[in-house]
Amino acid sequence: MKRPPSGSPPPSEVTPEQVYLRRREFLKQAAYFTGTVAGVGGALQFLSGRPIGKLRGDAPPEPLANGPKETADTGEALTPYSAVTTYNNFYEFGLDKGDPARLAASLVLEPWTVLIDGEVRQARRVDISTLQSWFPPEERIYRMRCVEAWSMVIPWLGFPLGELIRRVEPTSKAKFVAFTTLLDPEQLPGQRSDVLDWPYVEGLRLDEALHPLTLLATGLYGRPLPNQNGAPLRLVVPWKYGFKNIKSIVRITLTERQPPSTWNLAAPGEYGFYANVNPQVNHPRWSQATERRIGQFNRRATLPFNGYAEEVAHLYDGLDLRRFF
Ligand SMILES: Nc1nc2c(c(=O)[nH]1)N[C@H]1C(S)=C(S)[C@@H](COP(=O)(O)O)O[C@H]1N2
Ligand SMILES: [Mo]
């Protein structure tokens, strides 16, 4: 996206993580401060008040060699890499936020193929490297708002889902897109419990899926997606509650009818199919008016469509968002 989304907070919230993401501008600044690129460490220290090595405890490594494009940005402090990769919801690996980081390492990512089928001109099965060769990764910094009323700001790598959909040529019957997570209780021990119906499934309306903000993520913080974040391929729809962002996808099916979605099946009165972030529609058991930004102290107001109203509100013109929550 060329423009920052509406509702961006002031630049005073910029942090060292963001400096990391702004590496190109930053290199220019570093040269300005010190006159040499060798002064990068010193300039980072100057900006952050901390030595460069301490910028993040388990700092992510250098960005991908071929440099992802930087696009949408929230203008907010990034959630530290350590929090993004240790505070997770991935019920296939357990219900505690720390379970996925402990248990997901064993997930076998190769070989991994994604079946794209249904209402398309030609169904096909593609592997991740093929997808990445078709669509080079872009960097997108998005807010992620969990329905549990916490949020993060995450620098994803990925490509617009719409580009993939256009490539497989939907038929005129295609109205929705259904997604399926890997089903393999051997590898995903949570699937041996009946806490949810497995496999995890999700869906979008076709126009939502084609929206340029909708991403298929293959990485974060400039490196491949950690397993606990849904490797090798997960959905990111930043204006919807986090549970729409289905992880470890093996199948994408274009459909004529609205597909089922796991949390809606589990508790239809609590989790809708649309699941647009909406501070005016509370969860039956808690308010959605505010949220806790992981790593920050004060609660903040939750924004309509998670701050992306300018880009996406028109998709829902004429739809009663209280009924279709
Ligand atoms: N397959 C699968 N996808 C999933 C989940 C899950 O349990 N299983 N949890 C969802 C929820 S509730 C959230 S908030 C996000 C969390 O993504 P993160 O752990 O990368 O922050 O993943 C979503 N995708
Ligand atoms: Mo969530």
CSV table of C-alpha atoms and ligand atoms in Angstrom, one decimal:
chain,number,residue,atom,x,y,z
A,1,MET,CA,0.0,0.0,0.0
A,2,LYS,CA,1.3,3.3,-0.9
A,3,ARG,CA,-0.3,5.2,1.9
A,4,PRO,CA,-0.2,4.4,5.6
A,5,PRO,CA,-3.5,3.1,6.9
A,6,SER,CA,-5.8,5.6,8.6
A,7,GLY,CA,-5.5,6.0,12.3
A,8,SER,CA,-1.8,5.6,12.4
A,9,PRO,CA,-0.3,6.8,15.7
A,10,PRO,CA,2.2,9.6,15.9
A,11,PRO,CA,5.8,9.0,14.9
A,12,SER,CA,6.9,9.5,18.5
A,13,GLU,CA,6.1,5.8,18.9
A,14,VAL,CA,8.8,4.7,16.5
A,15,THR,CA,11.2,2.2,18.2
A,16,PRO,CA,14.4,0.5,17.4
A,17,GLU,CA,12.6,-2.4,15.9
A,18,GLN,CA,11.1,0.0,13.4
A,19,VAL,CA,14.6,1.4,12.8
A,20,TYR,CA,15.6,-2.1,11.9
A,21,LEU,CA,12.8,-2.3,9.3
A,22,ARG,CA,13.7,1.1,7.9
A,23,ARG,CA,17.1,-0.1,7.2
A,24,ARG,CA,17.5,1.7,3.9
A,25,GLU,CA,16.5,5.1,5.3
A,26,PHE,CA,18.5,4.2,8.4
A,27,LEU,CA,21.7,3.6,6.5
A,28,LYS,CA,21.3,7.1,5.1
A,29,GLN,CA,20.7,8.5,8.6
A,30,ALA,CA,23.7,6.6,9.9
A,31,ALA,CA,25.9,8.1,7.2
A,32,TYR,CA,24.5,11.5,8.1
A,33,PHE,CA,25.3,11.0,11.8
A,34,THR,CA,28.7,9.6,11.4
A,35,GLY,CA,29.8,10.2,7.8
A,36,THR,CA,30.5,6.5,7.4
A,37,VAL,CA,28.6,3.3,7.2
A,38,ALA,CA,31.0,1.8,9.7
A,39,GLY,CA,29.2,4.1,12.2
A,40,VAL,CA,25.9,2.1,11.9
A,41,GLY,CA,26.4,0.5,15.3
A,42,GLY,CA,27.2,3.8,17.0
A,43,ALA,CA,24.2,5.5,15.3
A,44,LEU,CA,21.9,2.7,16.3
A,45,GLN,CA,23.1,3.1,19.9
A,46,PHE,CA,22.5,6.8,19.6
A,47,LEU,CA,19.0,6.2,18.4
A,48,SER,CA,18.1,3.4,20.8
A,49,GLY,CA,20.2,4.3,23.8
A,50,ARG,CA,21.3,0.6,23.8
A,51,PRO,CA,24.2,-1.2,22.1
A,52,ILE,CA,23.4,-2.7,18.8
A,53,GLY,CA,23.9,-6.2,20.0
A,54,LYS,CA,21.2,-5.7,22.6
A,55,LEU,CA,18.7,-4.3,20.2
A,56,ARG,CA,16.7,-7.5,20.6
A,57,GLY,CA,17.6,-10.4,22.8
A,58,ASP,CA,17.2,-13.0,20.0
A,59,ALA,CA,17.5,-10.4,17.2
A,60,PRO,CA,16.4,-11.7,13.9
A,61,PRO,CA,19.2,-12.0,11.4
A,62,GLU,CA,19.7,-10.0,8.3
A,63,PRO,CA,16.9,-9.4,5.9
A,64,LEU,CA,16.5,-11.8,2.9
A,65,ALA,CA,19.3,-11.4,0.5
A,66,ASN,CA,17.2,-10.1,-2.4
A,67,GLY,CA,15.5,-7.5,-0.2
A,68,PRO,CA,11.8,-7.6,0.1
A,69,LYS,CA,9.8,-4.6,-0.9
A,70,GLU,CA,8.5,-2.5,2.0
A,71,THR,CA,4.9,-1.5,1.7
A,72,ALA,CA,2.1,-1.1,4.1
A,73,ASP,CA,3.1,0.3,7.5
A,74,THR,CA,1.3,1.2,10.6
A,75,GLY,CA,3.8,3.8,11.8
A,76,GLU,CA,3.7,2.0,15.2
A,77,ALA,CA,6.3,0.3,17.4
A,78,LEU,CA,6.9,-3.2,16.2
A,79,THR,CA,6.2,-6.0,18.6
A,80,PRO,CA,9.6,-7.6,19.5
A,81,TYR,CA,10.5,-10.7,17.6
A,82,SER,CA,10.8,-12.6,20.8
A,83,ALA,CA,7.1,-11.9,21.7
A,84,VAL,CA,5.8,-12.6,18.1
A,85,THR,CA,7.5,-16.0,18.2
A,86,THR,CA,6.7,-17.1,21.8
A,87,TYR,CA,3.2,-15.8,22.5
A,88,ASN,CA,1.1,-17.8,20.0
A,89,ASN,CA,-2.3,-19.3,19.3
A,90,PHE,CA,-1.9,-22.5,17.4
A,91,TYR,CA,-4.2,-25.0,19.1
A,92,GLU,CA,-2.7,-27.9,17.0
A,93,PHE,CA,0.2,-27.6,19.4
A,94,GLY,CA,-1.7,-26.9,22.7
A,95,LEU,CA,-3.8,-24.2,24.3
A,96,ASP,CA,-1.1,-22.3,26.2
A,97,LYS,CA,0.5,-19.3,24.5
A,98,GLY,CA,4.0,-20.9,25.0
A,99,ASP,CA,3.1,-24.3,23.7
A,100,PRO,CA,3.6,-23.7,19.9
A,101,ALA,CA,7.1,-22.2,20.4
A,102,ARG,CA,8.0,-25.3,22.4
A,103,LEU,CA,6.4,-28.0,20.3
A,104,ALA,CA,6.1,-26.8,16.7
A,105,ALA,CA,9.8,-27.2,15.8
A,106,SER,CA,9.2,-30.8,14.8
A,107,LEU,CA,6.7,-29.9,12.1
A,108,VAL,CA,8.1,-31.2,8.8
A,109,LEU,CA,8.0,-28.4,6.2
A,110,GLU,CA,9.6,-30.3,3.3
A,111,PRO,CA,8.0,-31.5,1.2
A,112,TRP,CA,5.0,-29.2,1.6
A,113,THR,CA,2.5,-28.6,-1.2
A,114,VAL,CA,-0.6,-26.5,-1.4
A,115,LEU,CA,-3.6,-27.7,-3.4
A,116,ILE,CA,-5.5,-25.0,-5.2
A,117,ASP,CA,-8.8,-26.3,-6.5
A,118,GLY,CA,-12.5,-25.8,-6.7
A,119,GLU,CA,-14.0,-23.1,-8.9
A,120,VAL,CA,-10.8,-22.5,-10.9
A,121,ARG,CA,-10.0,-23.1,-14.5
A,122,GLN,CA,-7.3,-25.6,-13.6
A,123,ALA,CA,-6.7,-27.1,-10.2
A,124,ARG,CA,-3.1,-27.4,-9.3
A,125,ARG,CA,-0.7,-28.5,-6.6
A,126,VAL,CA,2.3,-26.2,-6.0
A,127,ASP,CA,5.1,-26.3,-3.5
A,128,ILE,CA,6.2,-23.4,-1.5
A,129,SER,CA,9.4,-22.6,-3.5
A,130,THR,CA,7.3,-22.5,-6.7
A,131,LEU,CA,4.9,-20.0,-5.0
A,132,GLN,CA,7.8,-17.9,-3.9
A,133,SER,CA,9.3,-17.9,-7.4
A,134,TRP,CA,6.0,-16.8,-8.8
A,135,PHE,CA,5.5,-14.1,-6.2
A,136,PRO,CA,8.6,-12.6,-4.6
A,137,PRO,CA,8.1,-11.6,-1.0
A,138,GLU,CA,7.0,-8.2,0.0
A,139,GLU,CA,7.4,-6.8,3.5
A,140,ARG,CA,4.1,-5.6,5.1
A,141,ILE,CA,3.9,-4.2,8.6
A,142,TYR,CA,0.4,-4.9,10.0
A,143,ARG,CA,-1.4,-4.8,13.2
A,144,MET,CA,-2.8,-8.1,14.4
A,145,ARG,CA,-5.8,-8.0,16.7
A,146,CYS,CA,-6.7,-11.2,18.4
A,147,VAL,CA,-10.4,-11.7,19.4
A,148,GLU,CA,-9.0,-12.2,23.0
A,149,ALA,CA,-8.3,-8.4,23.0
A,150,TRP,CA,-4.6,-8.4,22.7
A,151,SER,CA,-2.6,-7.1,19.7
A,152,MET,CA,0.8,-7.0,18.0
A,153,VAL,CA,2.4,-5.1,15.1
A,154,ILE,CA,4.2,-7.6,12.9
A,155,PRO,CA,6.5,-7.2,9.9
A,156,TRP,CA,5.4,-10.0,7.6
A,157,LEU,CA,6.9,-11.2,4.4
A,158,GLY,CA,4.5,-12.6,1.9
A,159,PHE,CA,2.6,-12.0,-1.3
A,160,PRO,CA,-1.0,-10.8,-2.0
A,161,LEU,CA,-3.4,-13.8,-2.0
A,162,GLY,CA,-5.1,-12.0,-4.9
A,163,GLU,CA,-2.1,-12.5,-7.1
A,164,LEU,CA,-2.3,-16.3,-6.6
A,165,ILE,CA,-6.1,-16.3,-7.1
A,166,ARG,CA,-5.8,-14.4,-10.4
A,167,ARG,CA,-3.1,-16.8,-11.5
A,168,VAL,CA,-5.4,-19.9,-11.2
A,169,GLU,CA,-8.3,-18.1,-12.9
A,170,PRO,CA,-11.5,-18.4,-10.8
A,171,THR,CA,-14.6,-19.5,-12.7
A,172,SER,CA,-17.6,-17.2,-12.7
A,173,LYS,CA,-19.1,-19.4,-10.0
A,174,ALA,CA,-16.3,-18.6,-7.5
A,175,LYS,CA,-17.7,-16.4,-4.6
A,176,PHE,CA,-15.6,-17.5,-1.6
A,177,VAL,CA,-12.2,-18.9,-0.8
A,178,ALA,CA,-11.8,-21.8,1.7
A,179,PHE,CA,-8.5,-22.6,3.5
A,180,THR,CA,-7.4,-25.8,5.2
A,181,THR,CA,-4.6,-26.4,7.7
A,182,LEU,CA,-2.6,-29.6,7.6
A,183,LEU,CA,-4.4,-32.6,9.2
A,184,ASP,CA,-1.8,-34.9,10.8
A,185,PRO,CA,-2.3,-35.8,14.5
A,186,GLU,CA,1.1,-37.4,14.5
A,187,GLN,CA,2.8,-34.1,13.8
A,188,LEU,CA,0.1,-31.8,15.3
A,189,PRO,CA,-0.6,-33.4,18.7
A,190,GLY,CA,-3.4,-31.0,19.5
A,191,GLN,CA,-5.4,-32.7,16.8
A,192,ARG,CA,-5.7,-35.8,19.1
A,193,SER,CA,-7.9,-33.7,21.4
A,194,ASP,CA,-11.4,-32.6,20.5
A,195,VAL,CA,-11.0,-29.0,21.6
A,196,LEU,CA,-11.8,-28.0,18.0
A,197,ASP,CA,-13.0,-29.8,14.9
A,198,TRP,CA,-9.9,-30.7,12.8
A,199,PRO,CA,-8.5,-29.7,10.5
A,200,TYR,CA,-8.7,-26.0,11.2
A,201,VAL,CA,-10.6,-24.3,8.4
A,202,GLU,CA,-11.2,-20.7,7.5
A,203,GLY,CA,-12.8,-18.7,4.7
A,204,LEU,CA,-13.1,-15.4,3.0
A,205,ARG,CA,-15.5,-13.8,0.6
A,206,LEU,CA,-13.8,-13.6,-2.8
A,207,ASP,CA,-13.6,-9.8,-2.7
A,208,GLU,CA,-11.9,-9.9,0.7
A,209,ALA,CA,-9.5,-12.5,-0.6
A,210,LEU,CA,-8.7,-10.3,-3.6
A,211,HIS,CA,-8.2,-7.2,-1.5
A,212,PRO,CA,-4.6,-5.9,-1.8
A,213,LEU,CA,-4.1,-6.0,2.0
A,214,THR,CA,-4.8,-9.7,2.2
A,215,LEU,CA,-1.5,-11.6,2.4
A,216,LEU,CA,-0.2,-15.1,2.2
A,217,ALA,CA,2.7,-14.9,4.6
A,218,THR,CA,5.9,-16.9,4.2
A,219,GLY,CA,8.0,-15.0,6.7
A,220,LEU,CA,8.3,-12.4,9.4
A,221,TYR,CA,11.1,-10.0,10.5
A,222,GLY,CA,12.9,-10.7,7.3
A,223,ARG,CA,13.3,-14.4,7.8
A,224,PRO,CA,11.3,-17.6,7.0
A,225,LEU,CA,8.1,-18.0,9.0
A,226,PRO,CA,8.8,-19.8,12.4
A,227,ASN,CA,6.7,-23.0,12.7
A,228,GLN,CA,4.8,-21.6,15.6
A,229,ASN,CA,3.6,-18.7,13.4
A,230,GLY,CA,2.2,-21.0,10.8
A,231,ALA,CA,5.0,-22.1,8.5
A,232,PRO,CA,5.3,-22.5,5.7
A,233,LEU,CA,2.3,-20.5,4.6
A,234,ARG,CA,-0.3,-18.7,6.6
A,235,LEU,CA,-3.1,-16.2,5.9
A,236,VAL,CA,-2.9,-12.6,7.1
A,237,VAL,CA,-6.0,-10.5,6.9
A,238,PRO,CA,-5.2,-7.4,9.0
A,239,TRP,CA,-8.7,-5.9,9.4
A,240,LYS,CA,-10.1,-9.2,10.9
A,241,TYR,CA,-9.7,-10.9,14.2
A,242,GLY,CA,-6.6,-13.1,14.4
A,243,PHE,CA,-8.4,-16.4,14.2
A,244,LYS,CA,-9.1,-15.7,10.5
A,245,ASN,CA,-5.3,-15.9,9.9
A,246,ILE,CA,-5.2,-19.7,9.4
A,247,LYS,CA,-1.8,-21.3,9.7
A,248,SER,CA,0.2,-24.0,7.9
A,249,ILE,CA,-2.2,-24.1,4.9
A,250,VAL,CA,-2.3,-27.1,2.6
A,251,ARG,CA,-5.4,-26.3,0.6
A,252,ILE,CA,-7.0,-23.3,-0.9
A,253,THR,CA,-10.4,-23.9,-2.6
A,254,LEU,CA,-12.5,-21.5,-4.5
A,255,THR,CA,-16.2,-22.1,-3.7
A,256,GLU,CA,-19.6,-21.0,-4.7
A,257,ARG,CA,-21.0,-21.1,-1.1
A,258,GLN,CA,-19.7,-19.6,2.1
A,259,PRO,CA,-17.3,-22.2,3.6
A,260,PRO,CA,-17.2,-23.2,7.2
A,261,SER,CA,-14.8,-21.6,9.6
A,262,THR,CA,-13.5,-23.4,12.7
A,263,TRP,CA,-14.2,-20.9,15.5
A,264,ASN,CA,-17.6,-20.2,14.0
A,265,LEU,CA,-18.4,-23.9,14.1
A,266,ALA,CA,-17.2,-24.1,17.7
A,267,ALA,CA,-19.2,-21.2,19.0
A,268,PRO,CA,-21.4,-19.5,16.5
A,269,GLY,CA,-22.7,-17.0,19.0
A,270,GLU,CA,-19.2,-15.8,19.8
A,271,TYR,CA,-17.2,-15.9,16.5
A,272,GLY,CA,-18.8,-14.9,13.2
A,273,PHE,CA,-17.7,-15.7,9.7
A,274,TYR,CA,-16.8,-12.1,9.0
A,275,ALA,CA,-14.9,-11.4,12.2
A,276,ASN,CA,-14.1,-7.9,11.2
A,277,VAL,CA,-12.4,-6.1,14.1
A,278,ASN,CA,-15.2,-4.0,15.6
A,279,PRO,CA,-14.9,-2.1,18.9
A,280,GLN,CA,-18.7,-1.7,18.9
A,281,VAL,CA,-19.6,-5.3,18.9
A,282,ASN,CA,-18.5,-7.0,22.1
A,283,HIS,CA,-17.7,-10.6,22.6
A,284,PRO,CA,-20.5,-12.0,24.8
A,285,ARG,CA,-18.0,-12.5,27.5
A,286,TRP,CA,-15.7,-9.4,27.2
A,287,SER,CA,-15.5,-6.0,25.7
A,288,GLN,CA,-13.9,-5.4,22.3
A,289,ALA,CA,-13.6,-1.6,22.8
A,290,THR,CA,-9.9,-1.8,23.9
A,291,GLU,CA,-6.9,-4.0,23.6
A,292,ARG,CA,-3.6,-4.8,25.2
A,293,ARG,CA,-0.7,-4.2,22.8
A,294,ILE,CA,1.8,-7.0,23.7
A,295,GLY,CA,4.9,-5.5,25.4
A,296,GLN,CA,3.1,-2.2,26.2
A,297,PHE,CA,1.6,-1.1,29.5
A,298,ASN,CA,-1.6,1.0,28.7
A,299,ARG,CA,-4.6,-0.5,27.0
A,300,ARG,CA,-5.4,1.3,23.8
A,301,ALA,CA,-8.7,1.9,21.9
A,302,THR,CA,-9.5,-0.8,19.3
A,303,LEU,CA,-10.0,0.8,15.9
A,304,PRO,CA,-12.9,-0.1,13.5
A,305,PHE,CA,-11.5,-2.7,11.0
A,306,ASN,CA,-8.3,-2.6,13.1
A,307,GLY,CA,-7.4,0.8,11.7
A,308,TYR,CA,-7.9,-0.3,8.1
A,309,ALA,CA,-11.4,1.2,7.6
A,310,GLU,CA,-10.3,3.6,4.9
A,311,GLU,CA,-9.1,0.6,2.8
A,312,VAL,CA,-11.8,-2.0,3.5
A,313,ALA,CA,-15.0,-0.5,5.0
A,314,HIS,CA,-16.5,-0.2,1.5
A,315,LEU,CA,-16.5,-4.0,1.2
A,316,TYR,CA,-19.3,-4.0,3.7
A,317,ASP,CA,-21.5,-1.2,2.4
A,318,GLY,CA,-25.1,-2.2,3.1
A,319,LEU,CA,-24.1,-5.1,5.4
A,320,ASP,CA,-25.4,-5.0,9.0
A,321,LEU,CA,-22.1,-5.5,10.8
A,322,ARG,CA,-23.9,-6.4,14.1
A,323,ARG,CA,-25.7,-9.2,12.5
A,324,PHE,CA,-22.8,-10.3,10.3
A,325,PHE,CA,-20.1,-10.0,13.0
B,1,LIG,N1,-4.4,-23.6,12.2
B,1,LIG,C1,-4.5,-22.7,13.1
B,1,LIG,N2,-4.4,-21.4,12.7
B,1,LIG,C2,-4.6,-20.4,13.6
B,1,LIG,C3,-4.8,-20.7,14.9
B,1,LIG,C4,-4.9,-22.0,15.3
B,1,LIG,O1,-5.1,-22.4,16.5
B,1,LIG,N3,-4.7,-23.0,14.4
B,1,LIG,N4,-5.0,-19.6,15.8
B,1,LIG,C5,-5.5,-18.4,15.3
B,1,LIG,C6,-5.5,-17.3,16.2
B,1,LIG,S1,-6.7,-17.3,17.4
B,1,LIG,C7,-4.6,-16.2,16.2
B,1,LIG,S2,-4.8,-14.9,17.2
B,1,LIG,C8,-3.5,-16.3,15.2
B,1,LIG,C9,-2.2,-16.1,16.0
B,1,LIG,O2,-1.1,-16.0,15.1
B,1,LIG,P1,0.4,-15.9,15.7
B,1,LIG,O3,0.6,-17.0,16.7
B,1,LIG,O4,1.3,-15.9,14.6
B,1,LIG,O5,0.4,-14.5,16.4
B,1,LIG,O6,-3.4,-17.5,14.5
B,1,LIG,C10,-4.7,-18.0,14.0
B,1,LIG,N5,-4.5,-19.1,13.2
B,2,MO,MO,-6.9,-15.1,18.2
